[in-house]
PDB file of C-alpha atoms in Angstrom:
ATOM      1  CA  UNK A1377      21.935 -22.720-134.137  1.00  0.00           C
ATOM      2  CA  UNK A1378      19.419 -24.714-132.535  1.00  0.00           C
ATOM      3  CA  UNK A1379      19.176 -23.825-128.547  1.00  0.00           C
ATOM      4  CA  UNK A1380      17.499 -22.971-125.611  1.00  0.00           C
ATOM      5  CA  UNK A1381      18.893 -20.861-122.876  1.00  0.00           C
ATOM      6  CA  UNK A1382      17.644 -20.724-119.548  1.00  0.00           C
ATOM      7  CA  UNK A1383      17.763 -17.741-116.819  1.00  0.00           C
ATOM      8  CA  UNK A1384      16.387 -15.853-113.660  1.00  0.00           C
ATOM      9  CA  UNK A1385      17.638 -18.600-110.845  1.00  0.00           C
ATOM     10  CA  UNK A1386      19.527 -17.096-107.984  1.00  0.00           C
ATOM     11  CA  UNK A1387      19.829 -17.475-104.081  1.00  0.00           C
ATOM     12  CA  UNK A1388      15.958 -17.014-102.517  1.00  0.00           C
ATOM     13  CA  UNK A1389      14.867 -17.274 -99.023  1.00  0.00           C
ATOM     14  CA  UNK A1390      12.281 -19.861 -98.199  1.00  0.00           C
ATOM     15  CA  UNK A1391       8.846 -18.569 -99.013  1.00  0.00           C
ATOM     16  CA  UNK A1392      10.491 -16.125-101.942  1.00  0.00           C
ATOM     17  CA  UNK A1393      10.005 -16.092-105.684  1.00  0.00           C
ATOM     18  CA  UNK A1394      11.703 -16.154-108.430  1.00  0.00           C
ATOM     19  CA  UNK A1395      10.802 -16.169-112.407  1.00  0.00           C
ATOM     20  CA  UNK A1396      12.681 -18.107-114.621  1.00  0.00           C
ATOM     21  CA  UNK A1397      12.982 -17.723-118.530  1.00  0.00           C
ATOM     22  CA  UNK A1398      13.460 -20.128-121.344  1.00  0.00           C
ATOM     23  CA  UNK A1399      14.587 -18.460-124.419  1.00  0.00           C
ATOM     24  CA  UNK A1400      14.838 -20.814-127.808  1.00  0.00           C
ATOM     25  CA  UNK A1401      16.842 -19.869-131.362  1.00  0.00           C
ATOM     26  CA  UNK A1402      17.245 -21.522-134.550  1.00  0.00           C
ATOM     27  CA  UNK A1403      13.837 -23.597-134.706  1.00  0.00           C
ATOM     28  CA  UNK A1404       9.894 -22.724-134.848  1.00  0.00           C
ATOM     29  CA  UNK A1405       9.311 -22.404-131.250  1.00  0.00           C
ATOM     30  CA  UNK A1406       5.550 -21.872-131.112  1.00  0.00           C
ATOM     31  CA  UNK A1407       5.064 -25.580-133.038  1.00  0.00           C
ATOM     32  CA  UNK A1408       6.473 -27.472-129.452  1.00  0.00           C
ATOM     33  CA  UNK A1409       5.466 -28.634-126.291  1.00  0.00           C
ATOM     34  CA  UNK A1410       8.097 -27.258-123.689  1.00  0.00           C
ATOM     35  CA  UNK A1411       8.812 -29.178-120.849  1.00  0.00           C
ATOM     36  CA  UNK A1412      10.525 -27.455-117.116  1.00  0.00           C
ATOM     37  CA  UNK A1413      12.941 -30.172-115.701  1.00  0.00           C
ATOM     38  CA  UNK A1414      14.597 -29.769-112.074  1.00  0.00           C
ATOM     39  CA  UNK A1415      17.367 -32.089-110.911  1.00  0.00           C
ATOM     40  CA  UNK A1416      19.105 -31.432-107.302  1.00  0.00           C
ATOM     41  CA  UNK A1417      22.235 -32.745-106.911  1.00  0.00           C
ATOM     42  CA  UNK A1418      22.664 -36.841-106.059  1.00  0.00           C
ATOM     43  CA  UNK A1419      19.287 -36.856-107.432  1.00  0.00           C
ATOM     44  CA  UNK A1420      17.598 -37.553-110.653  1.00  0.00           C
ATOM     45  CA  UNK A1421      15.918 -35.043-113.109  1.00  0.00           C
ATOM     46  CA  UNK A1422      12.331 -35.086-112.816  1.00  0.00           C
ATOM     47  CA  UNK A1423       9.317 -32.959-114.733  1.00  0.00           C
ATOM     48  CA  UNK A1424       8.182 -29.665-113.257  1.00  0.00           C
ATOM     49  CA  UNK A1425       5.522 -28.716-116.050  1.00  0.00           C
ATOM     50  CA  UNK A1426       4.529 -28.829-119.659  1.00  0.00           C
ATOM     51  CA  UNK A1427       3.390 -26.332-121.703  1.00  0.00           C
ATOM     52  CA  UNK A1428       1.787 -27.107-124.874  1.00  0.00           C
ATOM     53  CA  UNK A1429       1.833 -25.498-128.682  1.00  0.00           C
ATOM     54  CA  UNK A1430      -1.475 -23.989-127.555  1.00  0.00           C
ATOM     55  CA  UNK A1431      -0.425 -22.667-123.839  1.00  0.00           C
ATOM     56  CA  UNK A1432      -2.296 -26.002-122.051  1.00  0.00           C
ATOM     57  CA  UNK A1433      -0.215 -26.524-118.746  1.00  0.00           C
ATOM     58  CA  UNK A1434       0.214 -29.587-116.838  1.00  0.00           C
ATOM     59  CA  UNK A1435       2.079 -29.841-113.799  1.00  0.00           C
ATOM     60  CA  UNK A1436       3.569 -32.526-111.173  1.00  0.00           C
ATOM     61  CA  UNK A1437       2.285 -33.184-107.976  1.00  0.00           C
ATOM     62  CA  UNK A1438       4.532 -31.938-106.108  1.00  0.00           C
ATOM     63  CA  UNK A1439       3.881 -28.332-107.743  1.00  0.00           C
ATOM     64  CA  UNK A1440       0.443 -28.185-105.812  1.00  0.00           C
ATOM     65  CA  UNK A1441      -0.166 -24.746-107.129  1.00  0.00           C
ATOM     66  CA  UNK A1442       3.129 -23.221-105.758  1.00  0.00           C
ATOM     67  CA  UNK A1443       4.174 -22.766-109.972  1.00  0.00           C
ATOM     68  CA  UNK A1444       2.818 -21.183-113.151  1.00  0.00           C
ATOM     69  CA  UNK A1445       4.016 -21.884-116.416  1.00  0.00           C
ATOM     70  CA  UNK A1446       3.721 -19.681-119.630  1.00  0.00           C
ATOM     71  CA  UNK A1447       5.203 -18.976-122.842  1.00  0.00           C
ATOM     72  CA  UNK A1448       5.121 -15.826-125.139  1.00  0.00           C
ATOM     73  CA  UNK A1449       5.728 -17.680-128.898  1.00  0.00           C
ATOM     74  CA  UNK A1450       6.568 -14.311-130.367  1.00  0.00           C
ATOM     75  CA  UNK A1451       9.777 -13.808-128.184  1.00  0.00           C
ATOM     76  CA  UNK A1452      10.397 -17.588-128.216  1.00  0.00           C
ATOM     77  CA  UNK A1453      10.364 -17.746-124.562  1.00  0.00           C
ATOM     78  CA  UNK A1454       8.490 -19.976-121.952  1.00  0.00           C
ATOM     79  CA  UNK A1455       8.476 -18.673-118.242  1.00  0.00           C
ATOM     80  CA  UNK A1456       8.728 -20.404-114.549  1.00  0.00           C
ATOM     81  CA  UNK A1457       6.710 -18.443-112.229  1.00  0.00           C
ATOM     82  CA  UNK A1458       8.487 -20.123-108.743  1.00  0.00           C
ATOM     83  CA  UNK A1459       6.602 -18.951-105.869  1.00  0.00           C
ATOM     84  CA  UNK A1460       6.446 -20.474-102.202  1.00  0.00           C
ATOM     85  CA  UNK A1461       9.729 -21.550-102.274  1.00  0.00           C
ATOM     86  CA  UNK A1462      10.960 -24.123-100.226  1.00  0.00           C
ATOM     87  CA  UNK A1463      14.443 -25.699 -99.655  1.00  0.00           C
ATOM     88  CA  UNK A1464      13.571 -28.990-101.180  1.00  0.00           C
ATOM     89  CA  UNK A1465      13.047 -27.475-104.442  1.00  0.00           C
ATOM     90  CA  UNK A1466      16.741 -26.282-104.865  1.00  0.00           C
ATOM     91  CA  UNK A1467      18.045 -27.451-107.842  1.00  0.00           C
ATOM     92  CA  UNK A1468      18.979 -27.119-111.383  1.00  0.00           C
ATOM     93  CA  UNK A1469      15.862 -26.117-113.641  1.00  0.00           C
ATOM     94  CA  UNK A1470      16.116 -26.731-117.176  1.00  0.00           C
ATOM     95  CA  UNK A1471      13.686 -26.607-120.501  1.00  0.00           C
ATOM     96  CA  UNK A1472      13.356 -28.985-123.050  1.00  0.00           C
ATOM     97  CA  UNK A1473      11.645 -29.158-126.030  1.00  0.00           C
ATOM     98  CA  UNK A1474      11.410 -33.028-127.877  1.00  0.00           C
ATOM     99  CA  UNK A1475      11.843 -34.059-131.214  1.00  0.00           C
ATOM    100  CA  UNK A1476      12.440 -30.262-132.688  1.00  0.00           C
ATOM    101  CA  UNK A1477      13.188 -30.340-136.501  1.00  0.00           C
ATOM    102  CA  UNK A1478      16.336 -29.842-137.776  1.00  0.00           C
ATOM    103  CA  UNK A1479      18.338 -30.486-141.395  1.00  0.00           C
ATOM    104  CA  UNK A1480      19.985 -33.049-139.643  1.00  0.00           C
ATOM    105  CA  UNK A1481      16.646 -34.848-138.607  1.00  0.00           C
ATOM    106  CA  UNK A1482      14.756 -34.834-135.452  1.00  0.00           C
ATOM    107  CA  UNK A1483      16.034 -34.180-131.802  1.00  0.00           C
ATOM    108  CA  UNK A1484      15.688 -33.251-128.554  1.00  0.00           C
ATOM    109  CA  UNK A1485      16.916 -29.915-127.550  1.00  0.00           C
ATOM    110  CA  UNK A1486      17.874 -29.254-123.653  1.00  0.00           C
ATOM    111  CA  UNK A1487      19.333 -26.024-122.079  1.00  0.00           C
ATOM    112  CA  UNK A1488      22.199 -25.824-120.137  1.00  0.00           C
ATOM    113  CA  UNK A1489      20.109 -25.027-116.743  1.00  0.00           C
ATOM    114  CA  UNK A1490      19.756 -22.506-114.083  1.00  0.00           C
ATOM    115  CA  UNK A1491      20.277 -23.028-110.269  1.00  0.00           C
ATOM    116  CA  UNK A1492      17.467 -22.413-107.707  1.00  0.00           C
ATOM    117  CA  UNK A1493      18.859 -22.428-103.940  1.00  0.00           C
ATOM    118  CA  UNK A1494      16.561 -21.609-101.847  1.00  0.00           C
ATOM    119  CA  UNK A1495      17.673 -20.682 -98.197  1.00  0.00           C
ATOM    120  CA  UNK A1496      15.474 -22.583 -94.876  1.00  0.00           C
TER     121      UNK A1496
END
């Protein structure tokens, strides 16, 4: 079966950490760029980071060195390193990897999320 699951969110006071995990099944991981998504509620999803094939990282502005991603392609995992917390960035976080190979043809894969709250 073709998934990703997400964990490590939880309750955080502002300034904390946290370390999330992305953990994929049924498809060759290591070939795929993995994308970190956050969406807070009454608000749209937007892009956190990419990681690339290779480990290249790319992040959104409002990151501003606050976040690390990484990946480990022989667990088939990519990890959120969440540090400086602040309230604004509660919210769902979810991976993604695009356009992953399947016998049913190409698709996007998304996991189901884990929630950040982050306490002012």
């Amino acid at each position: 079966q073709v998934q990703l699951v997400e964990s490590g969110g939880g309750l955080v006071q502002s300034g904390g950490s946290l370390k999330l995990s992305c953990v994929a099944s049924g498809f060759n991981f290591g070939l795929y760029t993995v994308g970190w998504y956050r969406q807070a509620p009454g608000k749209g999803r937007e892009l956190v980071a990419l990681i690339s094939s290779g480990s290249t990282a790319s992040y959104s502005d409002f990151v501003k060195g606050r976040f690390a991603v990484s990946r480990d392609n022989t667990k088939n995992a990519s990890f959120l390193q969440l540090n400086g917390l602040k309230p604004e960035d509660t919210a769902a976080y979810l991976c993604s990897v695009r356009q992953v190979r399947t016998p049913a043809g190409r698709r996007d894969v998304w996991g189901q999320g884990t929630q950040v709250t982050v306490l002012g």
